[in-house]
Short mmCIF file of C-alpha atoms and ligand atoms in Angstrom, two decimals:
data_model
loop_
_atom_site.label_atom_id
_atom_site.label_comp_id
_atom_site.label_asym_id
_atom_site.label_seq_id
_atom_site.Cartn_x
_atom_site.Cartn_y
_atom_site.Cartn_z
CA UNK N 9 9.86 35.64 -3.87
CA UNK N 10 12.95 37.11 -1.46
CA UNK N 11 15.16 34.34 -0.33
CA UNK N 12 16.68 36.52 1.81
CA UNK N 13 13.13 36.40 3.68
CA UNK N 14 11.92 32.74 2.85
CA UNK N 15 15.01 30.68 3.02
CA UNK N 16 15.92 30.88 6.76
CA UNK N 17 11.92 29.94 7.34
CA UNK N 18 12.52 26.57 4.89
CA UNK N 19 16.19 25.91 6.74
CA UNK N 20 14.94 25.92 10.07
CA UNK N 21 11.95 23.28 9.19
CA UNK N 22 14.84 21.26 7.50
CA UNK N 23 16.44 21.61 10.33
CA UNK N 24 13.71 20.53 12.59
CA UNK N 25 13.23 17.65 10.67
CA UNK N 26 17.02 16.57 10.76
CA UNK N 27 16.52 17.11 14.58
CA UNK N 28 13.61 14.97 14.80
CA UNK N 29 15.54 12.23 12.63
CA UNK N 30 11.89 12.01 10.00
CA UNK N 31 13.96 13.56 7.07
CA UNK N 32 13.36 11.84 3.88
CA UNK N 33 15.59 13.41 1.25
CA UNK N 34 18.23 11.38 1.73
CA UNK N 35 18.35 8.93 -1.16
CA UNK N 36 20.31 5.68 -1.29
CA UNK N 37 21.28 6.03 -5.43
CA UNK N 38 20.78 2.65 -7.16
CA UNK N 39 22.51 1.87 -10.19
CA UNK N 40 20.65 -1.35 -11.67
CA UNK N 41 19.23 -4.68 -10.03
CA UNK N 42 19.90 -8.67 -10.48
CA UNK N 43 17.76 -10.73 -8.75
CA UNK N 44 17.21 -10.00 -5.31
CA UNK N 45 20.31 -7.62 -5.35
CA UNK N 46 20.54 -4.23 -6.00
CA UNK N 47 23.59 -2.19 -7.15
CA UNK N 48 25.04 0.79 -5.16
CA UNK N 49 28.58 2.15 -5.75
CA UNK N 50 29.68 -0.59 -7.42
CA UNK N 51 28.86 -2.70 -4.55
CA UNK N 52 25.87 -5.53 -4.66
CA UNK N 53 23.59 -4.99 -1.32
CA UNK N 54 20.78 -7.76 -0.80
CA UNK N 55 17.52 -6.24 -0.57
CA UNK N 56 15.16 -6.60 2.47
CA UNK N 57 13.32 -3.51 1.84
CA UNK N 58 11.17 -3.58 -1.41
CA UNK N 59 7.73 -3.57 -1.71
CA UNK N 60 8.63 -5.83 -5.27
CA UNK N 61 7.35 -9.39 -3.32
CA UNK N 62 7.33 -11.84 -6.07
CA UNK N 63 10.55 -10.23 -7.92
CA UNK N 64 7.91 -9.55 -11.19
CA UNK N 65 9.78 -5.95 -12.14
CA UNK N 66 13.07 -8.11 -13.51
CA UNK N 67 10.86 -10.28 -14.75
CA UNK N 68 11.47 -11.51 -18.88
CA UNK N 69 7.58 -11.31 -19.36
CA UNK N 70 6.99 -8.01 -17.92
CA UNK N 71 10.03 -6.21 -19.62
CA UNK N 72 9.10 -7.48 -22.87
CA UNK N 73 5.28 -6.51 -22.54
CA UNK N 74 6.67 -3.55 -21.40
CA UNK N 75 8.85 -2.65 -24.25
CA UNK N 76 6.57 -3.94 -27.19
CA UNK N 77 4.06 -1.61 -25.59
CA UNK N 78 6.81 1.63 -25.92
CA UNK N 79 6.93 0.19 -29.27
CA UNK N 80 3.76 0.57 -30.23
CA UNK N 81 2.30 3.54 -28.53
CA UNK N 82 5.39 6.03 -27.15
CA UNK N 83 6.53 6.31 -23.96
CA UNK N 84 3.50 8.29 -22.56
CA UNK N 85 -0.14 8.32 -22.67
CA UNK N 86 -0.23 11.70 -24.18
CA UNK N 87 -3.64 13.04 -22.60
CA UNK N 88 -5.62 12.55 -19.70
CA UNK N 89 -8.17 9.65 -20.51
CA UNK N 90 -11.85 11.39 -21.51
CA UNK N 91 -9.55 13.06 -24.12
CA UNK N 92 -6.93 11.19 -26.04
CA UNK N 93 -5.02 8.88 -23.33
CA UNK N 94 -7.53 5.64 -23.34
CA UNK N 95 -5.28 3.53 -25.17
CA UNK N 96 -6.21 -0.39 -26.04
CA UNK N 97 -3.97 -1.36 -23.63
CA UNK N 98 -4.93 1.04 -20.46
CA UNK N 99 -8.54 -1.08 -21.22
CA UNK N 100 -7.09 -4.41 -21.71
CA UNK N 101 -5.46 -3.99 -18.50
CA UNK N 102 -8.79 -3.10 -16.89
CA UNK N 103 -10.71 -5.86 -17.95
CA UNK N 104 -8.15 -7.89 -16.28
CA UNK N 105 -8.11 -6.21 -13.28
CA UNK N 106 -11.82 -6.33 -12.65
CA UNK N 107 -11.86 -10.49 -13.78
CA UNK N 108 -8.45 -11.25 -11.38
CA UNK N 109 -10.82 -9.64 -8.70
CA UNK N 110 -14.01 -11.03 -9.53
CA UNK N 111 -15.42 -7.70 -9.88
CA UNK N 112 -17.67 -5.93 -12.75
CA UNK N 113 -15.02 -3.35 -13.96
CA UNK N 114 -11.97 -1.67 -13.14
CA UNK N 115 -10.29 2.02 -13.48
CA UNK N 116 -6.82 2.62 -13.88
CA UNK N 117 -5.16 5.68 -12.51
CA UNK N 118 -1.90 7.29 -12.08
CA UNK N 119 -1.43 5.90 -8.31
CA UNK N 120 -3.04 3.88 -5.55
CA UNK N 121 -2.88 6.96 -3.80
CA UNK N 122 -4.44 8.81 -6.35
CA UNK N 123 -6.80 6.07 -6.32
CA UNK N 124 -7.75 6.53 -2.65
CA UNK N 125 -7.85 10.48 -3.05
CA UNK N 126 -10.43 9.53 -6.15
CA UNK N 127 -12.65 7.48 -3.87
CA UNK N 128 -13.16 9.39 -0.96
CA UNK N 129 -13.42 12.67 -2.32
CA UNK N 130 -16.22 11.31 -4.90
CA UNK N 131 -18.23 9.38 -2.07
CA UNK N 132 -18.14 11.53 -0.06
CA UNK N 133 -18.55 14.85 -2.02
CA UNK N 134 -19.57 14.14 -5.64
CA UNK N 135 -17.49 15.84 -7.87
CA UNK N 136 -17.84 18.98 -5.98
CA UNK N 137 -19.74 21.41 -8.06
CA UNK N 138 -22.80 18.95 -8.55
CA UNK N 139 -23.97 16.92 -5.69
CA UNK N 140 -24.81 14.36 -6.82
CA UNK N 141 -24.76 12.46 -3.31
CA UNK N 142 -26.14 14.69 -1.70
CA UNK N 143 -26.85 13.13 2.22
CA UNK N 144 -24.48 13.66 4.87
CA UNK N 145 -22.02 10.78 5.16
CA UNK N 146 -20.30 9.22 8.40
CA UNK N 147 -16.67 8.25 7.83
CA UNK N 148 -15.10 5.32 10.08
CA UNK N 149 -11.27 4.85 9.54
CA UNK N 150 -9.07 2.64 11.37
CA UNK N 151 -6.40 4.92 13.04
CA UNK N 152 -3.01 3.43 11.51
CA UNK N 153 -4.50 3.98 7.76
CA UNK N 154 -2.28 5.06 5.25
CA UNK N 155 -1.53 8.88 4.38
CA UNK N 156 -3.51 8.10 1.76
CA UNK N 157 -6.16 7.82 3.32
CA UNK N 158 -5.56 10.70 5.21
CA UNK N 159 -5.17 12.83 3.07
CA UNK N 160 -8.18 11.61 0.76
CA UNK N 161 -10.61 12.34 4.31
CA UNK N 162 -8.82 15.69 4.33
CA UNK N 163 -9.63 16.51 0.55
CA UNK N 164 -13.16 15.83 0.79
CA UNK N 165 -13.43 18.20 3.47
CA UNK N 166 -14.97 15.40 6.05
CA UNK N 167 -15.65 17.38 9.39
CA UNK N 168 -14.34 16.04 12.89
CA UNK N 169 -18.26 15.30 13.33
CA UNK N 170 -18.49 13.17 10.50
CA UNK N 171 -15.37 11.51 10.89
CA UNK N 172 -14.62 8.21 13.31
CA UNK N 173 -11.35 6.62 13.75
CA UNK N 174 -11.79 3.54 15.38
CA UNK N 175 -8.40 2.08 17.67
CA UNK N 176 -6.17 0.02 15.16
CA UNK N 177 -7.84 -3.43 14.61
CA UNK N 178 -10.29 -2.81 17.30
CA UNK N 179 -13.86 -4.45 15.75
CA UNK N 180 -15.36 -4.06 18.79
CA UNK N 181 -14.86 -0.26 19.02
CA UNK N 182 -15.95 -0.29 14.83
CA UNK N 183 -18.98 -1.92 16.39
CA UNK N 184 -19.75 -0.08 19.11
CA UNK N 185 -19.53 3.23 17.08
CA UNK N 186 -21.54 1.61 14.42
CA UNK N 187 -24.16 1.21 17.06
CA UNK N 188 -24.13 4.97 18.30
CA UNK N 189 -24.55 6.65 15.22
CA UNK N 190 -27.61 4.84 13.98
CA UNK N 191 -30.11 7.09 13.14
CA UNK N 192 -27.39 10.09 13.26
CA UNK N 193 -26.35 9.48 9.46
CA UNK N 194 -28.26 7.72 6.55
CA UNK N 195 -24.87 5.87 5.60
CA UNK N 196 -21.52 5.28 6.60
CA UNK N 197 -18.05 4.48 4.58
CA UNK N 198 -15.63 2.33 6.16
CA UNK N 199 -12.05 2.82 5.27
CA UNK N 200 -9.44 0.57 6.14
CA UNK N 201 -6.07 -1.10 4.76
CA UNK N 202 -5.87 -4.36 3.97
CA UNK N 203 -2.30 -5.10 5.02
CA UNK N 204 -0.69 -2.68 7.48
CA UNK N 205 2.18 -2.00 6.00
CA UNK N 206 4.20 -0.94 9.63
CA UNK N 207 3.59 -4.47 11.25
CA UNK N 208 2.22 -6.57 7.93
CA UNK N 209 -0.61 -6.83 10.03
CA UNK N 210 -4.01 -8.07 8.23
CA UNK N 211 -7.46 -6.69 8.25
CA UNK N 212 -9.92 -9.12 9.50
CA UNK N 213 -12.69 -8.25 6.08
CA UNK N 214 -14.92 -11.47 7.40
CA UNK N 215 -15.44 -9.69 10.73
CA UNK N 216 -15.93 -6.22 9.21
CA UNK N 217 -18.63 -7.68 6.85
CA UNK N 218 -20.28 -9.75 10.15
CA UNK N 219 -20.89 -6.07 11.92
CA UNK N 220 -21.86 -4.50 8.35
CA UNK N 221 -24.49 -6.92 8.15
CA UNK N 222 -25.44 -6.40 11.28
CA UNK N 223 -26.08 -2.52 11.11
CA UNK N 224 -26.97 -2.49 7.30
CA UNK N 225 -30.50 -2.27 7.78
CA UNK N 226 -30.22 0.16 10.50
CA UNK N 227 -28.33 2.66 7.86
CA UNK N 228 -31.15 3.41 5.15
CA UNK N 229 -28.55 4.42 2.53
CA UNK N 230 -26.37 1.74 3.59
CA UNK N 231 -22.57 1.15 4.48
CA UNK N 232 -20.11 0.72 1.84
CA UNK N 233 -16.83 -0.82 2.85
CA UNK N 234 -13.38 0.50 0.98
CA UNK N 235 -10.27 -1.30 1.30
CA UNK N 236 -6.83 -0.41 0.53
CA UNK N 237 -5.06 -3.61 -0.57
CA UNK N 238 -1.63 -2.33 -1.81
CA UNK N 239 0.40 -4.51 0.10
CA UNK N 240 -1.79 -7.26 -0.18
CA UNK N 241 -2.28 -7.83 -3.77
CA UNK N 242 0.56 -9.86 -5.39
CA UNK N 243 1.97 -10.49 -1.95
CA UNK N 244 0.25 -12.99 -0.15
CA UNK N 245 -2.51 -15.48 -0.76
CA UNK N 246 -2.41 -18.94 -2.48
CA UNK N 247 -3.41 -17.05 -5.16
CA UNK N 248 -2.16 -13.86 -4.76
CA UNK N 249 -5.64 -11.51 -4.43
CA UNK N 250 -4.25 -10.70 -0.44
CA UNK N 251 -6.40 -9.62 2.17
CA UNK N 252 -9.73 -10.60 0.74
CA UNK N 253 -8.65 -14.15 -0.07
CA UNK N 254 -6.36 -14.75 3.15
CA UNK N 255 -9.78 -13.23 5.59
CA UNK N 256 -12.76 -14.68 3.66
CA UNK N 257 -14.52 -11.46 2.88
CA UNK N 258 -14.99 -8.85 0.01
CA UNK N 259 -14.62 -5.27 0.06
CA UNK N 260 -17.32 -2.88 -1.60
CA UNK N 261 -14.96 -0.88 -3.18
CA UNK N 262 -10.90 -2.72 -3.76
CA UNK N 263 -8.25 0.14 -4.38
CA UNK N 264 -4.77 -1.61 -5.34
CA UNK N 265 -1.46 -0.73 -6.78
CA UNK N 266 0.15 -1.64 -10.02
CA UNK N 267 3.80 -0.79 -8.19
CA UNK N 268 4.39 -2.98 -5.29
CA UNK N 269 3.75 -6.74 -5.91
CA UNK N 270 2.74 -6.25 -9.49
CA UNK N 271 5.74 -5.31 -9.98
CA UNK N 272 4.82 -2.26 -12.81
CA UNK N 273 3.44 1.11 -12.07
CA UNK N 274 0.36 3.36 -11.31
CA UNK N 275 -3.12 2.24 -9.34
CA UNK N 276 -6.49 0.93 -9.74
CA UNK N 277 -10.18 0.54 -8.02
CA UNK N 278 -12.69 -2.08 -8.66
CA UNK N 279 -15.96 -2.76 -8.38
CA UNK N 280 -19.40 -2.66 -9.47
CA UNK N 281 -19.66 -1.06 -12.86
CA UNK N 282 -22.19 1.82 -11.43
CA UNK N 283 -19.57 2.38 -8.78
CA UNK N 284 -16.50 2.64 -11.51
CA UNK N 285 -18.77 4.80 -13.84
CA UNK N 286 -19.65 7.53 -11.14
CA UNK N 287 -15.82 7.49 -10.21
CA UNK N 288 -15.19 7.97 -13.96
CA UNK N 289 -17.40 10.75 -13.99
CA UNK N 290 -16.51 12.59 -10.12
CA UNK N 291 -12.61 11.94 -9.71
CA UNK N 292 -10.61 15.08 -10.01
CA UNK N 293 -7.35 12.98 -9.26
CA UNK N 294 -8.82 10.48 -12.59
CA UNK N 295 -10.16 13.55 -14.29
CA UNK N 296 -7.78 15.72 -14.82
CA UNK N 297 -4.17 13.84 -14.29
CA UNK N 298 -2.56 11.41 -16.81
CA UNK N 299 -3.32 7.95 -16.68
CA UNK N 300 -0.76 5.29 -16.56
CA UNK N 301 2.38 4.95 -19.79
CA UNK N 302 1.44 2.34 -22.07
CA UNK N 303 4.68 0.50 -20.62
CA UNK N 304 3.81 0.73 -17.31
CA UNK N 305 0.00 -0.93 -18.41
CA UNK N 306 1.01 -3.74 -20.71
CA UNK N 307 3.75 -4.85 -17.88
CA UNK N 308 0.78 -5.03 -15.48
CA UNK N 309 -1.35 -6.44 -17.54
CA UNK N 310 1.40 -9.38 -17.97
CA UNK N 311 2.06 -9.26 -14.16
CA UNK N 312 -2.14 -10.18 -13.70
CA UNK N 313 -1.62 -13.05 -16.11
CA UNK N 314 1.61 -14.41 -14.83
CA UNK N 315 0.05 -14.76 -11.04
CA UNK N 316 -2.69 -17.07 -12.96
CA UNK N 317 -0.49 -19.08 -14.81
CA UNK N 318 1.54 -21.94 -12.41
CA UNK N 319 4.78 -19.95 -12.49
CA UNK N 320 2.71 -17.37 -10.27
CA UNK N 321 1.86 -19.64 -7.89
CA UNK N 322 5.64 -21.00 -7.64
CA UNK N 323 6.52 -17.32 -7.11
CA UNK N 324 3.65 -17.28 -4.29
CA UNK N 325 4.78 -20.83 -2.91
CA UNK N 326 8.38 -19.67 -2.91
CA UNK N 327 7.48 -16.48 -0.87
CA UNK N 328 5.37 -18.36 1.62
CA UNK N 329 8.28 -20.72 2.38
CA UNK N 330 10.81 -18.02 2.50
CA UNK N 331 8.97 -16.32 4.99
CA UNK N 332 8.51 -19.40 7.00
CA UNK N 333 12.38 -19.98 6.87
CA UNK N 334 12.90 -16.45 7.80
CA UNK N 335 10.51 -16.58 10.55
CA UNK N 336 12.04 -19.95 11.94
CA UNK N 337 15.28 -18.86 12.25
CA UNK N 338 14.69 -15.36 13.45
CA UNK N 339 12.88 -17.03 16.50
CA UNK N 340 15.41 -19.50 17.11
CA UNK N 341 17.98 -16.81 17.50
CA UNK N 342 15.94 -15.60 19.73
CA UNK N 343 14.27 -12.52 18.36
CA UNK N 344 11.30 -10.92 18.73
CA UNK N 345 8.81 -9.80 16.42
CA UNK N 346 6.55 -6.60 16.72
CA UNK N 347 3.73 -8.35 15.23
CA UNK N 348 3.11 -12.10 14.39
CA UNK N 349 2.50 -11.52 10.52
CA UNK N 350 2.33 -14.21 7.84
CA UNK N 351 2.90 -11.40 5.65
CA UNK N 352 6.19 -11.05 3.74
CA UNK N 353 6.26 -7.80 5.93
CA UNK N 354 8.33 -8.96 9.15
CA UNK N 355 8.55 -6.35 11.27
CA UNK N 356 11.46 -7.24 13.68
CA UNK N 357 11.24 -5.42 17.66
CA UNK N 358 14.43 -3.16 18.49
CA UNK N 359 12.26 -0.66 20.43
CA UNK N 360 15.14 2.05 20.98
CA UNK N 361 15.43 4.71 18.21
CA UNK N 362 19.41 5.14 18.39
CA UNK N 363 19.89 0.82 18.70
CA UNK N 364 17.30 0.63 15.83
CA UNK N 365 19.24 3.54 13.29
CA UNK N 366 22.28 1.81 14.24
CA UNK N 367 21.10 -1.26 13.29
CA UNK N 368 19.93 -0.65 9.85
CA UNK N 369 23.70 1.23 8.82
CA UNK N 370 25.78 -1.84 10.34
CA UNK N 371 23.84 -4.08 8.42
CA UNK N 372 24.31 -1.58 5.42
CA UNK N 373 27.51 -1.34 5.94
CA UNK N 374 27.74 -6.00 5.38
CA UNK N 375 25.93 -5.23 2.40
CA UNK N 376 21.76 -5.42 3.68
CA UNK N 377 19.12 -2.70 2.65
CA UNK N 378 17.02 -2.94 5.40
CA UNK N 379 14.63 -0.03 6.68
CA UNK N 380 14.49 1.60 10.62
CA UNK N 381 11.14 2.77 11.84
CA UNK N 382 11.08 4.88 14.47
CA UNK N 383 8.76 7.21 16.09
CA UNK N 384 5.93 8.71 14.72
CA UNK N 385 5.21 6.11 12.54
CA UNK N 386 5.48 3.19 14.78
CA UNK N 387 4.66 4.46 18.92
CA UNK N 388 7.62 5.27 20.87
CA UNK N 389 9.40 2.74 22.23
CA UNK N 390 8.51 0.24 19.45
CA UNK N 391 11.16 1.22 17.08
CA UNK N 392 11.47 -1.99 14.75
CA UNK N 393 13.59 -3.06 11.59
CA UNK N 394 10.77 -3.81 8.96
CA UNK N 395 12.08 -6.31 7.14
CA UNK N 396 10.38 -7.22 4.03
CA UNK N 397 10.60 -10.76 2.12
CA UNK N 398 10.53 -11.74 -1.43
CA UNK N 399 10.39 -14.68 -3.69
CA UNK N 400 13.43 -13.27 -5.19
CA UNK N 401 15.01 -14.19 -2.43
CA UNK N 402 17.03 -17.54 -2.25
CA UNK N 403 17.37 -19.38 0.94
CA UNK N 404 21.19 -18.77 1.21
CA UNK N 405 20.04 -14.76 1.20
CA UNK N 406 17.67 -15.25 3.88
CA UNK N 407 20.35 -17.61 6.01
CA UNK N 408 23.40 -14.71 5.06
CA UNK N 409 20.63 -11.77 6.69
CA UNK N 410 19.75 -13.57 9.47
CA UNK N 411 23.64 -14.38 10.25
CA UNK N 412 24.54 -11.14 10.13
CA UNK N 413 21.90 -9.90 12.46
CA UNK N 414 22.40 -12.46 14.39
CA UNK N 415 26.53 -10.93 15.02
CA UNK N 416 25.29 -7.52 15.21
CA UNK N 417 22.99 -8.06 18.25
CA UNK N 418 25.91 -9.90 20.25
C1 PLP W 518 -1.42 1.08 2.03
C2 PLP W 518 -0.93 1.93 0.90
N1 PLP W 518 -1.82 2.59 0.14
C3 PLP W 518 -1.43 3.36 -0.90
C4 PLP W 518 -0.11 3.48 -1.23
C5 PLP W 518 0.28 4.33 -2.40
O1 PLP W 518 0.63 3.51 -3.51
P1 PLP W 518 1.17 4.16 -4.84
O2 PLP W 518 2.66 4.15 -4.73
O3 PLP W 518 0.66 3.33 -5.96
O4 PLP W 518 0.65 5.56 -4.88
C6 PLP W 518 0.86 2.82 -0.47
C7 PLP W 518 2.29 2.97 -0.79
O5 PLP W 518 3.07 3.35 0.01
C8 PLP W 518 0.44 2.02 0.62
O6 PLP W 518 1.33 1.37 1.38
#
């Protein structure tokens, strides 16, 4: 490679991207965490940006699982699975999984977004040389799904003609589609994310499931739903299993992450045991990538079983009131939210890019980590703070943030 030729092509798309304020390598270095602070520069900043909603990463019970794991089987899983890296505790963790969800099994994987790669590629493609599903397939995604997502339509190669994004949240329009494409396409996938992680908006599963039943019959190989729960699971929920408990309705197929509420690492489907099997045998992303560390398993594993146990559903009461406090006082002050969300996802409306970047440093600068979203990822115009709660928040954190927003917007 000449530099000379391919660096001014990489420094003018950095530059771009500076231009277009989307850049993304600019890292905020943390040193080490305590509660719901975390340490930069020898400075404590609270933390109203982590995806960590019940506080389980600090957690006693996970650490220790953690490190007895390390203890036990090394820092890494060594292999892929199908060759040496199923270890007792990668299965022990996937037994759990599939029980927390009420499902027949579960598969472990290096990501959620591996894990959403893994399932659209294999349903709709097989594993690529063999087909072993061999009829066309209609995708329907709603339009704000994650990258994920995305990407995993991109990867197995769905054409525009096989592909239809329904408007954000729009049922009607899912419908409506549904209803034109019968007899077009034997079956149909549905994509969608549970929570939305932009607005913390929620996926209404019970209406989904009252149009699949509606068209199932019409759709001779049927229509599978798939939903994306990462922000969901471990967040919200009496008992913490998100989108499907809080809208009354189960998906087909459940992809979820071990790294935002669980507070651990890596990703995982489940479902029926056929469904797990074939994705055993037709993921490349499962295939041919490393599984999980052993750490990184046995922590989950104790995450699952601390959400069960009643100091879970303290952590899940305390994050329900703290978002109610939150909410309460952010009104009162006269705020305005970009989406009503009983999520701990509060998106908060600023609406100009410049007021909203300005924002998020002031409040850096009193000691907040709180993140701006701007245009493209939220429409323009809409530009919000995204403020995310925890139960590792105390009240007197949630007061102290909403003060100092408060004498920032005077
Ligand atoms: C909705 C959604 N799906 C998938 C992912 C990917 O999760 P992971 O970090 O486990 O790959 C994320 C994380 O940003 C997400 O928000």
């Amino acid at each position: 490679m000449s530099d000379q030729k391919f660096n001014p092509l990489l420094e003018s798309e950095l530059s771009r991207l500076d231009a277009a304020h989307v850049t993304k390598r600019r890292e905020i270095i943390i040193d080490g965490f305590s509660g719901s602070k975390a340490l930069i520069n020898h400075q404590k900043y609270l933390i109203f940006n982590s995806n960590d909603y019940l506080g389980l990463r600090l957690h006693s019970v996970l650490k220790k699982a953690d490190h007895q794991a390390t203890r036990k089987y090394g820092t890494g899983p060594g292999a892929v699975r199908f060759i040496s890296g199923s270890l007792r505790v990668h299965h022990d963790l996937e037994t759990a999984l599939a029980k927390f969800h009420g499902r027949q099994a579960a598969m472990v994987i290096s990501s959620a977004f591996a894990a959403n790669l893994a399932v659209l590629t294999s349903l709709v493609r097989g594993s690529g040389t063999e087909t072993l599903i061999s009829s066309p397939v209609l995708v329907m995604s709603d339009e704000l799904n994650h990258r994920s997502i995305v990407d995993g339509l991109r990867l197995a190669q769905v054409p525009s003609d096989r592909k239809a994004i329904y408007r954000h949240l729009d049922y009607a329009h899912l419908d409506s589609l549904l209803s034109d494409y019968v007899g077009k396409f034997p079956r149909v996938i549905i994509v969608t994310d549970g929570v939305f992680s932009m607005l913390g908006q929620v996926a209404d599963l019970a209406f989904i499931r009252a149009i699949i039943n509606k068209y199932e019959s019409r759709y001779p190989e049927g229509i599978v739903l798939v939903v994306d729960d990462c922000h969901g699971i471990a967040a919200f929920g009496p008992t913490g299993r998100g989108t499907e408990e809080v809208s009354g309705a189960r998906a087909d197929i459940l992809v979820g992450t071990l790294g935002k509420g669980l507070g651990s690492d890596g990703g995982y489907i489940v479902g029926s045991q056929l469904i797990i099997d074939y994705l055993r045998e037709t993921a490349s992303t499962y295939i041919y990538s490393n599984s999980i560390s052993p750490g990184s398993a046995a922590s989950a594993l104790a995450a699952i079983q601390l959400i069960e146990s009643k100091s879970g559903t303290a952590l899940l009461v305390k994050s329900a009131a703290n978002i109610k406090l939150f909410k309460a006082l952010m009104l009162k002050a006269g705020f305005v939210f970009a989406a009503d969300s009983v999520h701990p996802i509060q998106p908060i409306l600023i609406g100009d890019t410049a007021k909203t970047q300005t924002l998020s440093a002031r409040l850096y600068d009193l000691g907040f980590l709180v993140t701006p979203i701007s245009y493209p990822v939220v429409p323009r115009g809409r530009d919000e703070l995204r403020v995310q709660i925890s139960s590792a928040h105390t009240s007197t954190d949630i007061k102290k943030f909403v003060r100092a927003l408060i004498s920032l917007n005077n």
